[in-house]
Amino acid sequence: MRAEFHADLMEVNRLLVTMSEAVRAALTKATTALLTADRAAAEAVIGRDEEVDDMYRQIEALVSDTIARQAPVASDLRTVITALHISADLERMGDLAEHVAKTAARRHPSPAVPAELRPVFRQMADVAGRMAEKITNLLAEPNAEVAAGLEKDDDAIDDLERDLFAVLLAEDWPYGAETAIDGALLGRFYERYADHAVNIGEHVVYLVTGETVAN
Amino acid sequence: MRAEFHADLMEVNRLLVTMSEAVRAALTKATTALLTADRAAAEAVIGRDEEVDDMYRQIEALVSDTIARQAPVASDLRTVITALHISADLERMGDLAEHVAKTAARRHPSPAVPAELRPVFRQMADVAGRMAEKITNLLAEPNAEVAAGLEKDDDAIDDLERDLFAVLLAEDWPYGAETAIDGALLGRFYERYADHAVNIGEHVVYLVTGETVAN
């Protein structure tokens, strides 16, 4: 019974790690699509989001099945329910990467982002990608300190989003409303991606310490 | 044991109904704040979101406790895990209503939305509010047909969002980038609110029929 439960947990964890790698790769490729008007990259991201959704459903089925068969209690139960939350956050991160790719595809062959905004998006993507990488590592080896460090990355994303808005809202913004709107929505997609990464960090802290993180 | 489980379910359901009523009231009040530049209304919504978050945490604790004490299987287990998903969607709907209120508060005493856009936001708010009301009813009495009908409401929201963007992106948009960005983000908040309502409808369909809704 115990060995079976452990095997189930390992399988759930394997799926979560695969999901976290997939959503990291998706955001990296979506950012390439966005910043280099690369339509093939955009379409690859859009085409592969279903794989992430499938993994989400697999985790959900496996967790339900494990609870039903093994009737876990206390920290075992907490672990499998936390896995559900983490998979829901990862699924949404995949959607957000897809939104970035769709914006790139919609504006193709024009670049969705004017040259002067590319550095800020490059930086947002770098920080967000680093956050996704930390999550992959955390899933392999839970560590409350690393998880809490995601908050700092998130602050960096928030600062970058403020920089972005300062440009979009400058009196002399020359690119019109459509590009301003795309810029604002894109900023929000990266920011939400980072928020979900922070949520996952909080879930891991909870797993490790049993304490919820005060917001 | 059975009676205890039933009592737990009733309590979870009572909390879900209260949450759904709260997020409906929040969006209604946030829309008033937005369309009439009513700062007190905006602040009331912002101040009360914590109550929704609290209910979310209560449901999560109660569900974990129920699983641990009662070890439900099959449809009982499905019901409590679905309740977790529904509460996560409701919690997010509360956040989105709060985002609308924050936009209203940030632009106060100026109205965040120019007069010509108020009808489309009024309509989006009406449809979204109707969706939240259906969810309250569905939680009281699950009904696959009503749940599926939420998809139609969501199509109406998507059409309204398209109308909104057509105005924001018109060549002769006279209000500048900031108002365009606020309009686009606000449109997205209502649209995401409606998406979560559709998710809840799908969870209810799954509870009633055992079939997932194809997307």
Short mmCIF file of C-alpha atoms in Angstrom, two decimals:
data_model
loop_
_atom_site.label_atom_id
_atom_site.label_comp_id
_atom_site.label_asym_id
_atom_site.label_seq_id
_atom_site.Cartn_x
_atom_site.Cartn_y
_atom_site.Cartn_z
CA MET A 1 0.00 0.00 0.00
CA ARG A 2 2.70 2.40 1.08
CA ALA A 3 4.94 1.45 -1.86
CA GLU A 4 2.03 1.91 -4.23
CA PHE A 5 1.29 5.36 -2.85
CA HIS A 6 4.93 6.28 -3.21
CA ALA A 7 4.90 5.11 -6.84
CA ASP A 8 1.79 7.22 -7.51
CA LEU A 9 3.49 10.27 -5.99
CA MET A 10 6.57 9.71 -8.12
CA GLU A 11 4.43 9.57 -11.24
CA VAL A 12 2.55 12.76 -10.28
CA ASN A 13 5.86 14.46 -9.60
CA ARG A 14 7.30 13.29 -12.93
CA LEU A 15 4.30 14.80 -14.72
CA LEU A 16 4.63 18.09 -12.81
CA VAL A 17 8.32 18.33 -13.72
CA THR A 18 7.52 17.62 -17.38
CA MET A 19 4.76 20.26 -17.29
CA SER A 20 7.07 22.85 -15.73
CA GLU A 21 9.71 22.20 -18.39
CA ALA A 22 7.06 22.46 -21.10
CA VAL A 23 5.70 25.79 -19.89
CA ARG A 24 9.20 27.20 -19.57
CA ALA A 25 10.05 26.13 -23.13
CA ALA A 26 6.72 27.54 -24.31
CA LEU A 27 7.40 31.00 -22.87
CA THR A 28 10.94 31.07 -24.26
CA LYS A 29 9.73 30.14 -27.73
CA ALA A 30 6.75 32.51 -27.52
CA THR A 31 9.13 35.34 -26.62
CA THR A 32 11.31 34.50 -29.64
CA ALA A 33 8.17 34.55 -31.78
CA LEU A 34 7.23 37.92 -30.29
CA LEU A 35 10.58 39.64 -30.57
CA THR A 36 11.66 38.30 -33.97
CA ALA A 37 8.22 38.04 -35.66
CA ASP A 38 8.86 34.29 -36.07
CA ARG A 39 5.57 32.79 -37.15
CA ALA A 40 6.75 29.15 -37.09
CA ALA A 41 7.81 29.56 -33.46
CA ALA A 42 4.43 31.11 -32.60
CA GLU A 43 2.57 28.25 -34.24
CA ALA A 44 4.71 25.64 -32.51
CA VAL A 45 3.79 27.11 -29.12
CA ILE A 46 0.10 27.28 -30.02
CA GLY A 47 0.13 23.70 -31.33
CA ARG A 48 1.79 22.26 -28.25
CA ASP A 49 -0.35 23.81 -25.51
CA GLU A 50 -2.64 20.81 -25.76
CA GLU A 51 0.15 18.59 -24.43
CA VAL A 52 0.26 20.71 -21.28
CA ASP A 53 -3.52 20.50 -20.95
CA ASP A 54 -3.31 16.71 -21.33
CA MET A 55 -0.74 16.45 -18.56
CA TYR A 56 -3.00 18.53 -16.34
CA ARG A 57 -5.86 16.11 -16.92
CA GLN A 58 -3.59 13.11 -16.32
CA ILE A 59 -2.47 14.56 -12.99
CA GLU A 60 -6.03 15.24 -11.98
CA ALA A 61 -7.11 11.67 -12.83
CA LEU A 62 -4.10 10.17 -11.09
CA VAL A 63 -4.61 12.24 -7.94
CA SER A 64 -8.29 11.28 -7.72
CA ASP A 65 -7.39 7.67 -8.29
CA THR A 66 -4.67 7.78 -5.63
CA ILE A 67 -6.97 9.35 -3.04
CA ALA A 68 -9.64 6.75 -3.79
CA ARG A 69 -7.29 3.76 -3.67
CA GLN A 70 -4.90 4.81 -0.92
CA ALA A 71 -7.05 7.05 1.29
CA PRO A 72 -4.02 9.14 2.27
CA VAL A 73 -4.22 11.28 5.40
CA ALA A 74 -2.25 14.12 6.98
CA SER A 75 0.87 15.12 5.06
CA ASP A 76 0.29 12.51 2.32
CA LEU A 77 -3.11 13.96 1.60
CA ARG A 78 -1.71 17.46 1.72
CA THR A 79 0.92 16.46 -0.84
CA VAL A 80 -1.53 15.14 -3.41
CA ILE A 81 -3.95 18.06 -3.05
CA THR A 82 -1.04 20.47 -3.39
CA ALA A 83 -0.04 18.65 -6.59
CA LEU A 84 -3.50 19.47 -7.96
CA HIS A 85 -3.02 23.16 -7.22
CA ILE A 86 0.45 23.19 -8.75
CA SER A 87 -0.77 21.51 -11.92
CA ALA A 88 -3.58 24.07 -12.25
CA ASP A 89 -1.03 26.91 -11.98
CA LEU A 90 1.24 25.25 -14.56
CA GLU A 91 -1.68 24.72 -16.92
CA ARG A 92 -2.45 28.44 -16.73
CA MET A 93 1.21 29.35 -17.30
CA GLY A 94 1.01 27.31 -20.52
CA ASP A 95 -2.09 29.29 -21.56
CA LEU A 96 -0.30 32.58 -20.92
CA ALA A 97 2.70 31.53 -23.04
CA GLU A 98 0.17 30.63 -25.73
CA HIS A 99 -1.39 34.11 -25.45
CA VAL A 100 2.03 35.67 -26.10
CA ALA A 101 2.46 33.41 -29.14
CA LYS A 102 -1.01 34.27 -30.42
CA THR A 103 -0.27 38.00 -30.20
CA ALA A 104 2.92 37.42 -32.23
CA ALA A 105 1.01 35.34 -34.80
CA ARG A 106 -1.82 37.88 -35.09
CA ARG A 107 0.52 40.76 -35.86
CA HIS A 108 2.78 38.74 -38.19
CA PRO A 109 4.54 39.75 -40.45
CA SER A 110 4.63 43.03 -38.51
CA PRO A 111 6.43 42.77 -35.19
CA ALA A 112 3.90 43.05 -32.34
CA VAL A 113 6.41 44.99 -30.26
CA PRO A 114 8.28 48.10 -31.47
CA ALA A 115 12.08 47.95 -31.20
CA GLU A 116 12.32 50.24 -28.18
CA LEU A 117 10.11 47.89 -26.10
CA ARG A 118 12.01 44.73 -26.95
CA PRO A 119 14.61 45.08 -24.17
CA VAL A 120 11.93 45.28 -21.45
CA PHE A 121 10.10 42.23 -22.82
CA ARG A 122 13.42 40.39 -23.14
CA GLN A 123 14.07 41.10 -19.46
CA MET A 124 10.56 40.09 -18.38
CA ALA A 125 10.95 36.85 -20.33
CA ASP A 126 14.36 36.18 -18.78
CA VAL A 127 13.09 36.64 -15.23
CA ALA A 128 9.92 34.63 -15.92
CA GLY A 129 11.98 31.85 -17.52
CA ARG A 130 14.28 31.77 -14.50
CA MET A 131 11.21 31.46 -12.26
CA ALA A 132 9.95 28.50 -14.28
CA GLU A 133 13.37 26.89 -13.99
CA LYS A 134 13.33 27.35 -10.20
CA ILE A 135 9.98 25.62 -10.13
CA THR A 136 11.36 22.62 -12.01
CA ASN A 137 14.18 22.46 -9.45
CA LEU A 138 11.79 22.89 -6.52
CA LEU A 139 9.64 20.04 -7.74
CA ALA A 140 12.73 17.84 -7.87
CA GLU A 141 13.92 19.06 -4.48
CA PRO A 142 11.52 21.13 -2.32
CA ASN A 143 13.30 24.00 -0.59
CA ALA A 144 11.42 26.73 1.27
CA GLU A 145 14.19 29.28 0.78
CA VAL A 146 14.31 28.93 -3.00
CA ALA A 147 10.51 29.01 -3.09
CA ALA A 148 10.40 32.23 -1.08
CA GLY A 149 13.03 33.69 -3.46
CA LEU A 150 10.43 33.58 -6.22
CA GLU A 151 8.81 36.59 -4.54
CA LYS A 152 11.91 38.65 -5.31
CA ASP A 153 11.79 37.62 -8.96
CA ASP A 154 8.16 38.61 -8.99
CA ASP A 155 9.05 42.07 -7.64
CA ALA A 156 11.51 42.39 -10.54
CA ILE A 157 8.74 41.51 -12.98
CA ASP A 158 6.44 44.10 -11.39
CA ASP A 159 9.19 46.76 -11.71
CA LEU A 160 9.68 45.85 -15.37
CA GLU A 161 5.94 46.06 -15.96
CA ARG A 162 5.98 49.56 -14.44
CA ASP A 163 8.85 50.52 -16.80
CA LEU A 164 6.84 49.16 -19.69
CA PHE A 165 3.76 51.18 -18.75
CA ALA A 166 5.85 54.34 -18.36
CA VAL A 167 6.82 53.99 -22.04
CA LEU A 168 3.32 53.06 -23.19
CA LEU A 169 1.80 56.02 -21.36
CA ALA A 170 4.43 58.64 -22.31
CA GLU A 171 2.93 61.80 -23.82
CA ASP A 172 4.88 61.23 -27.03
CA TRP A 173 4.02 57.52 -27.54
CA PRO A 174 4.18 57.34 -31.34
CA TYR A 175 2.70 53.91 -32.20
CA GLY A 176 -1.01 54.39 -31.70
CA ALA A 177 -3.61 52.63 -29.56
CA GLU A 178 -3.33 49.09 -31.01
CA THR A 179 0.37 48.73 -30.23
CA ALA A 180 -0.15 50.30 -26.80
CA ILE A 181 -2.93 47.80 -26.05
CA ASP A 182 -0.86 44.85 -27.27
CA GLY A 183 2.04 46.04 -25.14
CA ALA A 184 -0.15 46.34 -22.04
CA LEU A 185 -1.77 42.93 -22.53
CA LEU A 186 1.61 41.29 -23.20
CA GLY A 187 2.99 42.86 -20.05
CA ARG A 188 0.07 41.41 -18.18
CA PHE A 189 0.64 37.93 -19.64
CA TYR A 190 4.24 37.87 -18.36
CA GLU A 191 3.17 39.30 -15.02
CA ARG A 192 0.42 36.69 -14.58
CA TYR A 193 2.83 33.93 -15.60
CA ALA A 194 5.15 35.11 -12.82
CA ASP A 195 2.22 35.28 -10.34
CA HIS A 196 1.42 31.63 -10.99
CA ALA A 197 5.08 30.75 -10.45
CA VAL A 198 4.90 32.53 -7.07
CA ASN A 199 1.74 30.56 -6.22
CA ILE A 200 3.60 27.34 -6.95
CA GLY A 201 6.45 28.49 -4.72
CA GLU A 202 3.92 29.10 -1.93
CA HIS A 203 2.45 25.63 -2.41
CA VAL A 204 5.94 24.15 -2.12
CA VAL A 205 6.62 26.18 1.05
CA TYR A 206 3.37 24.85 2.45
CA LEU A 207 4.41 21.30 1.61
CA VAL A 208 7.79 21.73 3.25
CA THR A 209 6.80 23.71 6.33
CA GLY A 210 3.06 23.20 6.75
CA GLU A 211 2.70 27.00 7.00
CA THR A 212 0.81 29.13 4.53
CA VAL A 213 2.64 32.18 3.24
CA ALA A 214 1.10 35.46 4.40
CA ASN A 215 0.22 37.71 1.48
CA MET B 1 -20.04 8.46 9.00
CA ARG B 2 -22.35 8.94 6.04
CA ALA B 3 -24.36 11.60 7.88
CA GLU B 4 -21.17 13.39 8.83
CA PHE B 5 -19.96 13.39 5.24
CA HIS B 6 -23.28 14.75 4.12
CA ALA B 7 -23.06 17.53 6.72
CA ASP B 8 -19.55 18.41 5.47
CA LEU B 9 -20.80 18.59 1.89
CA MET B 10 -23.66 20.84 2.92
CA GLU B 11 -21.24 23.19 4.65
CA VAL B 12 -18.92 23.27 1.60
CA ASN B 13 -21.91 23.96 -0.60
CA ARG B 14 -23.15 26.72 1.70
CA LEU B 15 -19.72 28.39 1.48
CA LEU B 16 -19.65 28.06 -2.33
CA VAL B 17 -23.10 29.66 -2.60
CA THR B 18 -22.01 32.52 -0.32
CA MET B 19 -18.83 32.99 -2.38
CA SER B 20 -20.77 33.05 -5.64
CA GLU B 21 -23.17 35.66 -4.24
CA ALA B 22 -20.22 37.71 -3.00
CA VAL B 23 -18.39 37.70 -6.35
CA ARG B 24 -21.59 38.65 -8.15
CA ALA B 25 -22.20 41.56 -5.78
CA ALA B 26 -18.53 42.57 -6.14
CA LEU B 27 -18.71 42.78 -9.93
CA THR B 28 -22.00 44.71 -9.83
CA LYS B 29 -20.57 47.24 -7.38
CA ALA B 30 -17.24 47.46 -9.23
CA THR B 31 -19.15 48.22 -12.44
CA THR B 32 -21.06 50.99 -10.66
CA ALA B 33 -17.74 52.35 -9.42
CA LEU B 34 -16.35 52.20 -12.95
CA LEU B 35 -19.28 53.75 -14.78
CA THR B 36 -20.17 56.45 -12.27
CA ALA B 37 -16.67 57.22 -10.89
CA ASP B 38 -17.96 56.21 -7.45
CA ARG B 39 -14.90 55.97 -5.23
CA ALA B 40 -16.74 54.68 -2.14
CA ALA B 41 -18.12 51.78 -4.19
CA ALA B 42 -14.64 50.99 -5.53
CA GLU B 43 -13.17 50.96 -2.04
CA ALA B 44 -15.95 48.78 -0.70
CA VAL B 45 -15.18 46.14 -3.35
CA ILE B 46 -11.44 46.33 -2.67
CA GLY B 47 -11.98 46.07 1.09
CA ARG B 48 -14.26 43.05 0.84
CA ASP B 49 -12.21 40.81 -1.44
CA GLU B 50 -10.50 39.41 1.63
CA GLU B 51 -13.80 37.84 2.72
CA VAL B 52 -13.88 35.88 -0.54
CA ASP B 53 -10.27 34.79 -0.03
CA ASP B 54 -11.15 33.66 3.50
CA MET B 55 -14.02 31.54 2.25
CA TYR B 56 -11.69 29.97 -0.29
CA ARG B 57 -9.28 28.98 2.48
CA GLN B 58 -12.15 27.67 4.61
CA ILE B 59 -13.35 25.46 1.78
CA GLU B 60 -9.87 24.16 1.16
CA ALA B 61 -9.39 23.29 4.84
CA LEU B 62 -12.82 21.70 5.08
CA VAL B 63 -12.31 19.59 1.94
CA SER B 64 -8.92 18.33 3.17
CA ASP B 65 -10.41 17.56 6.53
CA THR B 66 -13.35 15.72 4.98
CA ILE B 67 -11.13 13.61 2.75
CA ALA B 68 -8.91 12.74 5.70
CA ARG B 69 -11.80 11.88 8.06
CA GLN B 70 -14.25 10.29 5.65
CA ALA B 71 -11.99 8.79 2.95
CA PRO B 72 -14.68 9.33 0.30
CA VAL B 73 -14.45 7.35 -2.94
CA ALA B 74 -16.04 7.44 -6.39
CA SER B 75 -18.66 10.15 -6.84
CA ASP B 76 -18.25 11.43 -3.26
CA LEU B 77 -14.57 12.02 -3.84
CA ARG B 78 -15.30 13.59 -7.20
CA THR B 79 -17.75 15.97 -5.54
CA VAL B 80 -15.31 17.29 -2.95
CA ILE B 81 -12.44 17.68 -5.43
CA THR B 82 -14.78 19.51 -7.79
CA ALA B 83 -15.72 21.82 -4.93
CA LEU B 84 -12.03 22.75 -4.65
CA HIS B 85 -11.89 23.66 -8.33
CA ILE B 86 -15.09 25.69 -8.12
CA SER B 87 -13.85 27.63 -5.12
CA ALA B 88 -10.58 28.44 -6.95
CA ASP B 89 -12.57 29.81 -9.90
CA LEU B 90 -14.78 31.87 -7.58
CA GLU B 91 -11.76 33.23 -5.74
CA ARG B 92 -10.33 34.40 -9.08
CA MET B 93 -13.67 35.98 -10.08
CA GLY B 94 -13.46 38.00 -6.86
CA ASP B 95 -9.95 39.15 -7.82
CA LEU B 96 -11.14 40.23 -11.25
CA ALA B 97 -14.02 42.26 -9.78
CA GLU B 98 -11.41 43.85 -7.51
CA HIS B 99 -9.26 44.70 -10.58
CA VAL B 100 -12.23 46.55 -12.10
CA ALA B 101 -12.72 48.44 -8.81
CA LYS B 102 -9.01 49.30 -8.64
CA THR B 103 -9.07 50.73 -12.14
CA ALA B 104 -12.04 52.91 -11.16
CA ALA B 105 -10.26 54.03 -7.97
CA ARG B 106 -6.98 54.78 -9.78
CA ARG B 107 -8.64 57.07 -12.31
CA HIS B 108 -10.95 58.77 -9.79
CA PRO B 109 -12.22 61.53 -9.94
CA SER B 110 -11.90 61.12 -13.72
CA PRO B 111 -14.11 58.38 -15.11
CA ALA B 112 -11.91 55.46 -16.29
CA VAL B 113 -14.23 54.83 -19.21
CA PRO B 114 -15.34 57.52 -21.69
CA ALA B 115 -19.09 57.95 -22.14
CA GLU B 116 -19.24 56.20 -25.51
CA LEU B 117 -17.79 52.98 -24.03
CA ARG B 118 -20.13 52.84 -21.05
CA PRO B 119 -22.92 50.96 -22.87
CA VAL B 120 -20.62 48.11 -23.88
CA PHE B 121 -19.24 47.77 -20.34
CA ARG B 122 -22.78 47.94 -18.95
CA GLN B 123 -23.72 45.04 -21.25
CA MET B 124 -20.63 43.00 -20.38
CA ALA B 125 -21.38 43.52 -16.70
CA ASP B 126 -25.01 42.51 -17.18
CA VAL B 127 -24.12 39.26 -18.94
CA ALA B 128 -21.32 38.47 -16.46
CA GLY B 129 -23.65 39.18 -13.53
CA ARG B 130 -26.27 36.87 -15.05
CA MET B 131 -23.61 34.17 -15.34
CA ALA B 132 -22.70 34.55 -11.68
CA GLU B 133 -26.37 34.30 -10.78
CA LYS B 134 -26.71 31.07 -12.78
CA ILE B 135 -23.77 29.67 -10.86
CA THR B 136 -25.46 30.43 -7.56
CA ASN B 137 -28.53 28.60 -8.83
CA LEU B 138 -26.47 25.69 -10.19
CA LEU B 139 -24.77 25.25 -6.85
CA ALA B 140 -28.18 25.05 -5.20
CA GLU B 141 -29.52 22.71 -7.89
CA PRO B 142 -27.04 21.17 -10.37
CA ASN B 143 -28.44 21.11 -13.90
CA ALA B 144 -26.32 20.19 -16.91
CA GLU B 145 -28.47 22.18 -19.31
CA VAL B 146 -28.22 25.44 -17.41
CA ALA B 147 -24.48 24.84 -16.98
CA ALA B 148 -24.01 24.31 -20.72
CA GLY B 149 -26.00 27.52 -21.33
CA LEU B 150 -23.17 29.47 -19.73
CA GLU B 151 -21.22 28.86 -22.95
CA LYS B 152 -23.78 30.97 -24.84
CA ASP B 153 -23.42 33.79 -22.34
CA ASP B 154 -19.68 33.55 -22.77
CA ASP B 155 -20.07 33.89 -26.55
CA ALA B 156 -22.06 37.08 -25.90
CA ILE B 157 -19.22 38.39 -23.73
CA ASP B 158 -16.70 37.59 -26.47
CA ASP B 159 -18.83 39.45 -29.03
CA LEU B 160 -19.04 42.46 -26.72
CA GLU B 161 -15.28 42.37 -26.22
CA ARG B 162 -14.86 42.44 -29.99
CA ASP B 163 -17.19 45.46 -30.20
CA LEU B 164 -15.13 47.13 -27.49
CA PHE B 165 -11.86 46.53 -29.35
CA ALA B 166 -13.35 47.82 -32.59
CA VAL B 167 -13.92 51.17 -30.82
CA LEU B 168 -10.54 51.17 -29.08
CA LEU B 169 -8.73 50.44 -32.34
CA ALA B 170 -10.67 52.84 -34.58
CA GLU B 171 -8.44 55.20 -36.57
CA ASP B 172 -10.06 58.20 -34.94
CA TRP B 173 -9.86 57.02 -31.30
CA PRO B 174 -9.59 60.37 -29.54
CA TYR B 175 -8.69 59.46 -25.93
CA GLY B 176 -5.04 58.48 -26.11
CA ALA B 177 -3.12 55.38 -25.13
CA GLU B 178 -3.89 55.32 -21.39
CA THR B 179 -7.64 55.19 -21.83
CA ALA B 180 -7.24 52.63 -24.64
CA ILE B 181 -5.10 50.42 -22.39
CA ASP B 182 -7.52 50.73 -19.48
CA GLY B 183 -10.38 49.86 -21.81
CA ALA B 184 -8.57 46.78 -23.14
CA LEU B 185 -7.57 45.55 -19.67
CA LEU B 186 -11.08 46.14 -18.32
CA GLY B 187 -12.52 44.19 -21.25
CA ARG B 188 -10.17 41.37 -20.38
CA PHE B 189 -11.21 41.40 -16.70
CA TYR B 190 -14.88 40.92 -17.64
CA GLU B 191 -13.97 38.28 -20.21
CA ARG B 192 -11.83 36.32 -17.72
CA TYR B 193 -14.59 36.60 -15.11
CA ALA B 194 -16.94 35.00 -17.63
CA ASP B 195 -14.35 32.30 -18.48
CA HIS B 196 -14.18 31.26 -14.84
CA ALA B 197 -17.98 31.13 -14.73
CA VAL B 198 -17.87 28.77 -17.74
CA ASN B 199 -15.26 26.62 -15.96
CA ILE B 200 -17.59 26.34 -12.99
CA GLY B 201 -20.41 25.33 -15.33
CA GLU B 202 -18.17 22.58 -16.74
CA HIS B 203 -17.34 21.35 -13.26
CA VAL B 204 -21.05 21.14 -12.48
CA VAL B 205 -21.70 19.25 -15.75
CA TYR B 206 -18.95 16.84 -14.77
CA LEU B 207 -20.53 16.35 -11.35
CA VAL B 208 -23.94 15.68 -12.86
CA THR B 209 -22.95 13.55 -15.85
CA GLY B 210 -19.45 12.28 -15.11
CA GLU B 211 -18.43 13.52 -18.57
CA THR B 212 -15.88 16.26 -19.16
CA VAL B 213 -16.95 18.98 -21.55
CA ALA B 214 -14.92 18.94 -24.79
CA ASN B 215 -13.29 22.28 -25.46
#
